[in-house]
Short mmCIF file of C-alpha atoms in Angstrom, two decimals:
data_model
loop_
_atom_site.label_atom_id
_atom_site.label_comp_id
_atom_site.label_asym_id
_atom_site.label_seq_id
_atom_site.Cartn_x
_atom_site.Cartn_y
_atom_site.Cartn_z
CA UNK G 112 91.42 125.43 107.60
CA UNK G 113 89.52 123.34 105.06
CA UNK G 114 89.78 122.17 101.42
CA UNK G 115 87.49 124.93 100.13
CA UNK G 116 89.73 127.56 101.58
CA UNK G 117 92.74 125.99 99.91
CA UNK G 118 90.99 125.88 96.58
CA UNK G 119 90.07 129.55 96.75
CA UNK G 120 93.56 130.45 97.99
CA UNK G 121 95.32 128.65 95.08
CA UNK G 122 92.89 130.31 92.62
CA UNK G 123 93.63 133.76 93.98
CA UNK G 124 97.36 133.02 93.94
CA UNK G 125 97.05 132.06 90.28
CA UNK G 126 94.99 135.11 89.15
CA UNK G 127 96.34 137.68 91.63
CA UNK G 128 92.82 139.09 91.62
CA UNK G 129 89.78 138.84 93.89
CA UNK G 130 87.58 139.91 90.95
CA UNK G 131 88.88 137.33 88.46
CA UNK G 132 88.72 134.56 91.03
CA UNK G 133 85.15 135.40 91.90
CA UNK G 134 84.22 135.25 88.21
CA UNK G 135 85.97 131.95 87.68
CA UNK G 136 84.50 130.29 90.78
CA UNK G 137 81.01 131.87 90.41
CA UNK G 138 81.25 133.44 93.86
CA UNK G 139 80.88 136.99 95.14
CA UNK G 140 83.97 139.12 95.69
CA UNK G 141 83.14 139.57 99.43
CA UNK G 142 82.93 135.78 99.73
CA UNK G 143 86.43 135.42 98.23
CA UNK G 144 87.87 138.17 100.41
CA UNK G 145 86.30 136.67 103.59
CA UNK G 146 87.63 133.19 102.80
CA UNK G 147 91.21 134.49 102.37
CA UNK G 148 90.98 136.48 105.66
CA UNK G 149 89.71 133.44 107.46
CA UNK G 150 92.47 131.23 106.08
CA UNK G 151 95.19 133.68 107.13
CA UNK G 152 93.60 133.89 110.60
CA UNK G 153 93.45 130.09 110.84
CA UNK G 154 97.17 129.58 110.01
CA UNK G 155 98.28 132.72 111.87
CA UNK G 156 100.21 134.50 109.07
CA UNK G 157 99.35 136.74 106.10
CA UNK G 158 99.83 135.13 102.73
CA UNK G 159 99.36 138.15 100.44
CA UNK G 160 100.73 141.66 100.20
CA UNK G 161 98.09 144.16 99.00
CA UNK G 162 99.77 146.46 96.44
CA UNK G 163 97.92 148.77 94.01
CA UNK G 164 94.62 146.93 94.54
CA UNK G 165 96.21 143.60 93.60
CA UNK G 166 97.18 140.65 95.72
CA UNK G 167 100.80 139.47 95.57
CA UNK G 168 102.00 136.34 97.32
CA UNK G 169 104.54 137.10 100.04
CA UNK G 170 107.30 134.64 101.02
CA UNK G 171 105.03 132.78 103.44
CA UNK G 172 102.31 132.64 100.73
CA UNK G 173 104.71 131.18 98.17
CA UNK G 174 105.77 128.44 100.55
CA UNK G 175 102.20 127.79 101.57
CA UNK G 176 101.09 127.63 97.93
CA UNK G 177 103.52 124.76 97.20
CA UNK G 178 102.15 122.61 100.06
CA UNK G 179 98.51 123.59 99.40
CA UNK G 180 98.82 122.56 95.78
CA UNK G 181 100.31 119.26 96.69
CA UNK G 182 97.59 118.58 99.25
CA UNK G 183 94.79 119.47 96.80
CA UNK G 184 96.28 117.14 94.21
CA UNK G 185 96.30 114.23 96.66
CA UNK G 186 92.79 115.16 97.88
CA UNK G 187 91.31 115.06 94.38
CA UNK G 188 93.10 111.78 93.65
CA UNK G 189 91.51 110.28 96.73
CA UNK G 190 88.12 111.71 95.76
CA UNK G 191 88.29 109.85 92.41
CA UNK G 192 89.76 106.67 93.97
CA UNK G 193 86.64 104.59 93.25
CA UNK G 194 86.62 105.56 89.59
CA UNK G 195 90.32 105.23 88.87
CA UNK G 196 92.47 103.48 91.43
CA UNK G 197 90.30 100.44 92.13
CA UNK G 198 91.08 99.19 88.61
CA UNK G 199 94.75 98.94 89.66
CA UNK G 200 93.98 96.86 92.76
CA UNK G 201 94.48 93.11 92.49
CA UNK G 202 91.35 91.13 91.89
CA UNK G 203 91.52 87.82 93.81
CA UNK G 204 89.67 85.00 92.11
CA UNK G 205 88.89 81.41 92.99
CA UNK G 206 87.68 78.73 90.62
CA UNK G 207 86.90 75.04 90.96
CA UNK G 208 89.34 72.85 89.03
CA UNK G 209 86.62 71.95 86.46
CA UNK G 210 85.76 75.62 85.75
CA UNK G 211 89.46 76.41 85.77
CA UNK G 212 89.93 74.01 82.89
CA UNK G 213 86.75 74.79 80.93
CA UNK G 214 86.05 78.54 81.21
CA UNK G 215 89.03 80.26 82.96
CA UNK G 216 91.47 80.73 80.03
CA UNK G 217 88.95 82.44 77.68
CA UNK G 218 87.31 84.43 80.41
CA UNK G 219 90.64 85.84 81.72
CA UNK G 220 91.79 86.64 78.13
CA UNK G 221 88.62 88.64 77.58
CA UNK G 222 88.88 90.36 80.96
CA UNK G 223 92.52 91.48 80.29
CA UNK G 224 91.35 93.13 77.08
CA UNK G 225 88.80 95.20 79.08
CA UNK G 226 90.95 95.84 82.19
CA UNK G 227 94.61 95.54 81.25
CA UNK G 228 95.75 97.43 84.37
CA UNK G 229 93.96 95.16 86.87
CA UNK G 230 96.23 92.47 88.31
CA UNK G 231 94.69 89.02 88.87
CA UNK G 232 95.48 86.54 91.58
CA UNK G 233 93.79 83.23 90.79
CA UNK G 234 93.36 80.04 92.84
CA UNK G 235 92.07 76.93 91.08
CA UNK G 236 91.29 74.29 93.70
CA UNK G 237 88.50 71.98 94.86
CA UNK G 238 85.22 73.51 95.74
CA UNK G 239 85.61 73.16 99.53
CA UNK G 240 88.99 74.83 99.50
CA UNK G 241 87.69 77.78 97.46
CA UNK G 242 84.71 78.22 99.76
CA UNK G 243 87.14 78.35 102.70
CA UNK G 244 89.18 81.04 100.89
CA UNK G 245 86.01 83.12 100.42
CA UNK G 246 85.23 82.91 104.12
CA UNK G 247 88.80 83.73 105.04
CA UNK G 248 88.83 86.77 102.73
CA UNK G 249 91.53 85.34 100.44
CA UNK G 250 89.40 85.76 97.31
CA UNK G 251 86.89 88.41 96.24
CA UNK G 252 84.80 86.29 93.85
CA UNK G 253 84.70 82.55 93.11
CA UNK G 254 83.34 80.50 90.22
CA UNK G 255 82.01 77.12 91.32
CA UNK G 256 79.74 74.43 89.93
CA UNK G 257 76.84 72.80 91.72
CA UNK G 258 76.71 75.36 94.53
CA UNK G 259 74.32 74.70 97.44
CA UNK G 260 72.52 77.60 98.99
CA UNK G 261 74.22 79.11 102.08
CA UNK G 262 73.61 81.93 104.49
CA UNK G 263 77.28 82.93 104.04
CA UNK G 264 77.33 83.38 100.26
CA UNK G 265 75.47 85.04 97.41
CA UNK G 266 75.29 82.87 94.29
CA UNK G 267 74.58 84.06 90.72
CA UNK G 268 74.06 81.37 87.98
CA UNK G 269 76.41 81.86 85.06
CA UNK G 270 76.19 78.65 83.01
CA UNK G 271 74.98 75.06 82.87
CA UNK G 272 76.26 71.90 81.26
CA UNK G 273 75.57 68.14 81.23
CA UNK G 274 77.80 65.51 82.86
CA UNK G 275 78.49 62.41 80.73
CA UNK G 276 79.37 58.87 81.55
CA UNK G 277 82.19 57.86 79.22
CA UNK G 278 84.50 54.92 78.79
CA UNK G 279 86.49 53.05 76.16
CA UNK G 280 84.48 51.66 73.19
CA UNK G 281 83.03 48.17 73.87
CA UNK G 282 83.57 48.55 77.61
CA UNK G 283 80.00 47.35 78.06
CA UNK G 284 77.78 45.25 75.74
CA UNK G 285 75.64 48.27 74.90
CA UNK G 286 75.84 52.00 75.52
CA UNK G 287 72.47 51.87 77.37
CA UNK G 288 73.36 50.66 80.82
CA UNK G 289 70.80 49.07 83.06
CA UNK G 290 70.57 49.34 86.77
CA UNK G 291 71.96 45.85 87.10
CA UNK G 292 74.88 46.64 84.77
CA UNK G 293 75.87 49.62 86.96
CA UNK G 294 76.85 47.14 89.66
CA UNK G 295 79.23 45.29 87.42
CA UNK G 296 80.97 48.11 85.49
CA UNK G 297 84.09 49.59 87.19
CA UNK G 298 83.80 53.33 87.89
CA UNK G 299 86.54 55.97 87.95
CA UNK G 300 85.34 58.88 90.01
CA UNK G 301 86.38 62.21 91.51
CA UNK G 302 86.78 62.47 95.28
CA UNK G 303 83.77 62.82 97.56
CA UNK G 304 82.93 66.48 98.07
CA UNK G 305 83.62 67.37 94.41
CA UNK G 306 80.64 68.48 92.39
CA UNK G 307 81.05 65.77 89.79
CA UNK G 308 81.08 63.09 92.47
CA UNK G 309 78.25 64.58 94.44
CA UNK G 310 75.91 64.76 91.40
CA UNK G 311 76.74 61.15 90.43
CA UNK G 312 76.21 59.89 93.97
CA UNK G 313 72.87 61.70 94.21
CA UNK G 314 71.76 60.05 91.00
CA UNK G 315 72.72 56.66 92.29
CA UNK G 316 71.05 57.37 95.66
CA UNK G 317 67.77 58.04 93.87
CA UNK G 318 68.09 54.57 92.35
CA UNK G 319 69.10 53.04 95.70
CA UNK G 320 72.52 52.09 94.38
CA UNK G 321 75.83 52.49 96.16
CA UNK G 322 78.79 52.69 93.81
CA UNK G 323 82.28 52.17 95.20
CA UNK G 324 84.78 53.40 92.56
CA UNK G 325 87.66 51.25 91.50
CA UNK G 326 89.71 54.43 91.01
CA UNK G 327 89.22 57.70 92.87
CA UNK G 328 91.29 60.79 91.98
CA UNK G 329 91.23 64.60 92.30
CA UNK G 330 92.56 64.81 88.74
CA UNK G 331 90.14 64.69 85.88
CA UNK G 332 93.09 63.98 83.51
CA UNK G 333 93.92 60.85 85.51
CA UNK G 334 90.34 59.65 85.20
CA UNK G 335 90.13 60.36 81.46
CA UNK G 336 93.38 58.48 80.75
CA UNK G 337 92.20 55.52 82.84
CA UNK G 338 88.88 55.51 80.99
CA UNK G 339 90.66 55.61 77.60
CA UNK G 340 92.72 52.59 78.72
CA UNK G 341 89.54 50.60 79.34
CA UNK G 342 89.66 50.57 83.14
CA UNK G 343 86.12 51.71 83.59
CA UNK G 344 83.53 54.50 83.26
CA UNK G 345 84.12 58.04 84.44
CA UNK G 346 81.80 61.07 84.84
CA UNK G 347 83.05 64.30 83.21
CA UNK G 348 81.55 67.50 81.80
CA UNK G 349 80.43 67.31 78.21
CA UNK G 350 83.13 69.87 77.20
CA UNK G 351 85.87 67.55 78.44
CA UNK G 352 84.36 64.54 76.73
CA UNK G 353 83.71 66.00 73.31
CA UNK G 354 87.25 65.82 71.85
CA UNK G 355 87.65 62.16 72.86
CA UNK G 356 84.17 61.26 71.62
CA UNK G 357 85.01 62.87 68.25
CA UNK G 358 88.30 60.99 67.89
CA UNK G 359 86.68 57.76 69.04
CA UNK G 360 88.93 57.04 72.04
CA UNK G 361 85.97 57.35 74.40
CA UNK G 362 82.29 56.47 74.00
CA UNK G 363 79.26 57.81 75.76
CA UNK G 364 77.25 55.45 77.94
CA UNK G 365 73.68 56.29 78.94
CA UNK G 366 72.94 55.82 82.62
CA UNK G 367 69.43 54.99 83.96
CA UNK G 368 67.39 57.94 85.17
CA UNK G 369 67.56 61.57 84.19
CA UNK G 370 70.50 63.28 82.58
CA UNK G 371 73.00 64.59 85.14
CA UNK G 372 73.59 68.33 84.82
CA UNK G 373 75.41 70.93 86.86
CA UNK G 374 74.88 74.66 87.17
CA UNK G 375 77.86 76.97 87.59
CA UNK G 376 77.75 80.04 89.80
CA UNK G 377 79.64 83.19 90.58
CA UNK G 378 79.95 83.32 94.38
CA UNK G 379 80.61 86.25 96.72
CA UNK G 380 80.32 86.73 100.47
CA UNK G 381 76.81 87.72 101.38
CA UNK G 382 76.62 91.45 102.09
CA UNK G 383 79.92 92.30 100.30
CA UNK G 384 79.75 94.97 97.61
CA UNK G 385 80.40 93.77 93.97
CA UNK G 386 82.66 96.23 92.20
CA UNK G 387 82.47 97.13 88.57
CA UNK G 388 85.68 95.22 87.97
CA UNK G 389 84.28 92.06 89.66
CA UNK G 390 81.04 92.29 87.69
CA UNK G 391 83.04 92.58 84.45
CA UNK G 392 84.86 89.34 85.23
CA UNK G 393 81.51 87.63 86.00
CA UNK G 394 80.26 88.80 82.62
CA UNK G 395 83.39 87.42 80.97
CA UNK G 396 82.66 83.95 82.47
CA UNK G 397 79.07 84.16 81.30
CA UNK G 398 80.17 84.91 77.73
CA UNK G 399 82.00 81.57 77.51
CA UNK G 400 78.70 79.73 77.45
#
């Protein structure tokens, strides 16, 4: 017994006619008759009574039709699973804390407009923790800044922004800091391993300077508040700094060397398929920049 036999059987049961079924299914009448005979042989019981050149379901046929119809419905639902049901599966997302603050709210709002039936499960943690979740299969796609190439992941650039050194007004004599002044100004920095810290440390390394922060925190909010209070300079994305620069509670200070910038990426496990729903979320993050 196979699906094609069940489809032909239910069609004949509906029309009660080999001729009409053949016309509807674009098959020959002998092909329809042969399929019905083979099905009855396979299950070991006749399903139709032949009366006046018409087929009438007998009691076994009526019971069989109920179960065949149910099975065909489930089969066709499974056949369309990739087009319909995958949108109802949870999409598990990881973001770094910085991207979680900058891009996540607007991107998720846009995504929900496009896929209102797709549940989201989101983790916003430090970069190393999100990478571990990807490797463990806890998330399907991650959004991280400053990603280094890896044999385990596929990375797609989605945005780029500068990192600014900011502090309270008049923290230093001028807003153009020299290499010597870097050694005298207190710094308020993220923890080692974070992208903001790694980019800053790399810049200092190129100038052969080793900065030991006065304050180290995993919270950008803690660093900003400390900087506003005049405790030192902190390194934050331009988007974070702009409101405070506009209101005058923070001032930008130029560091020696090139401008520090970070590139943000959508990350997936190498070799894993990217679904239409995942790609839509990536596009929503791209639209925020």
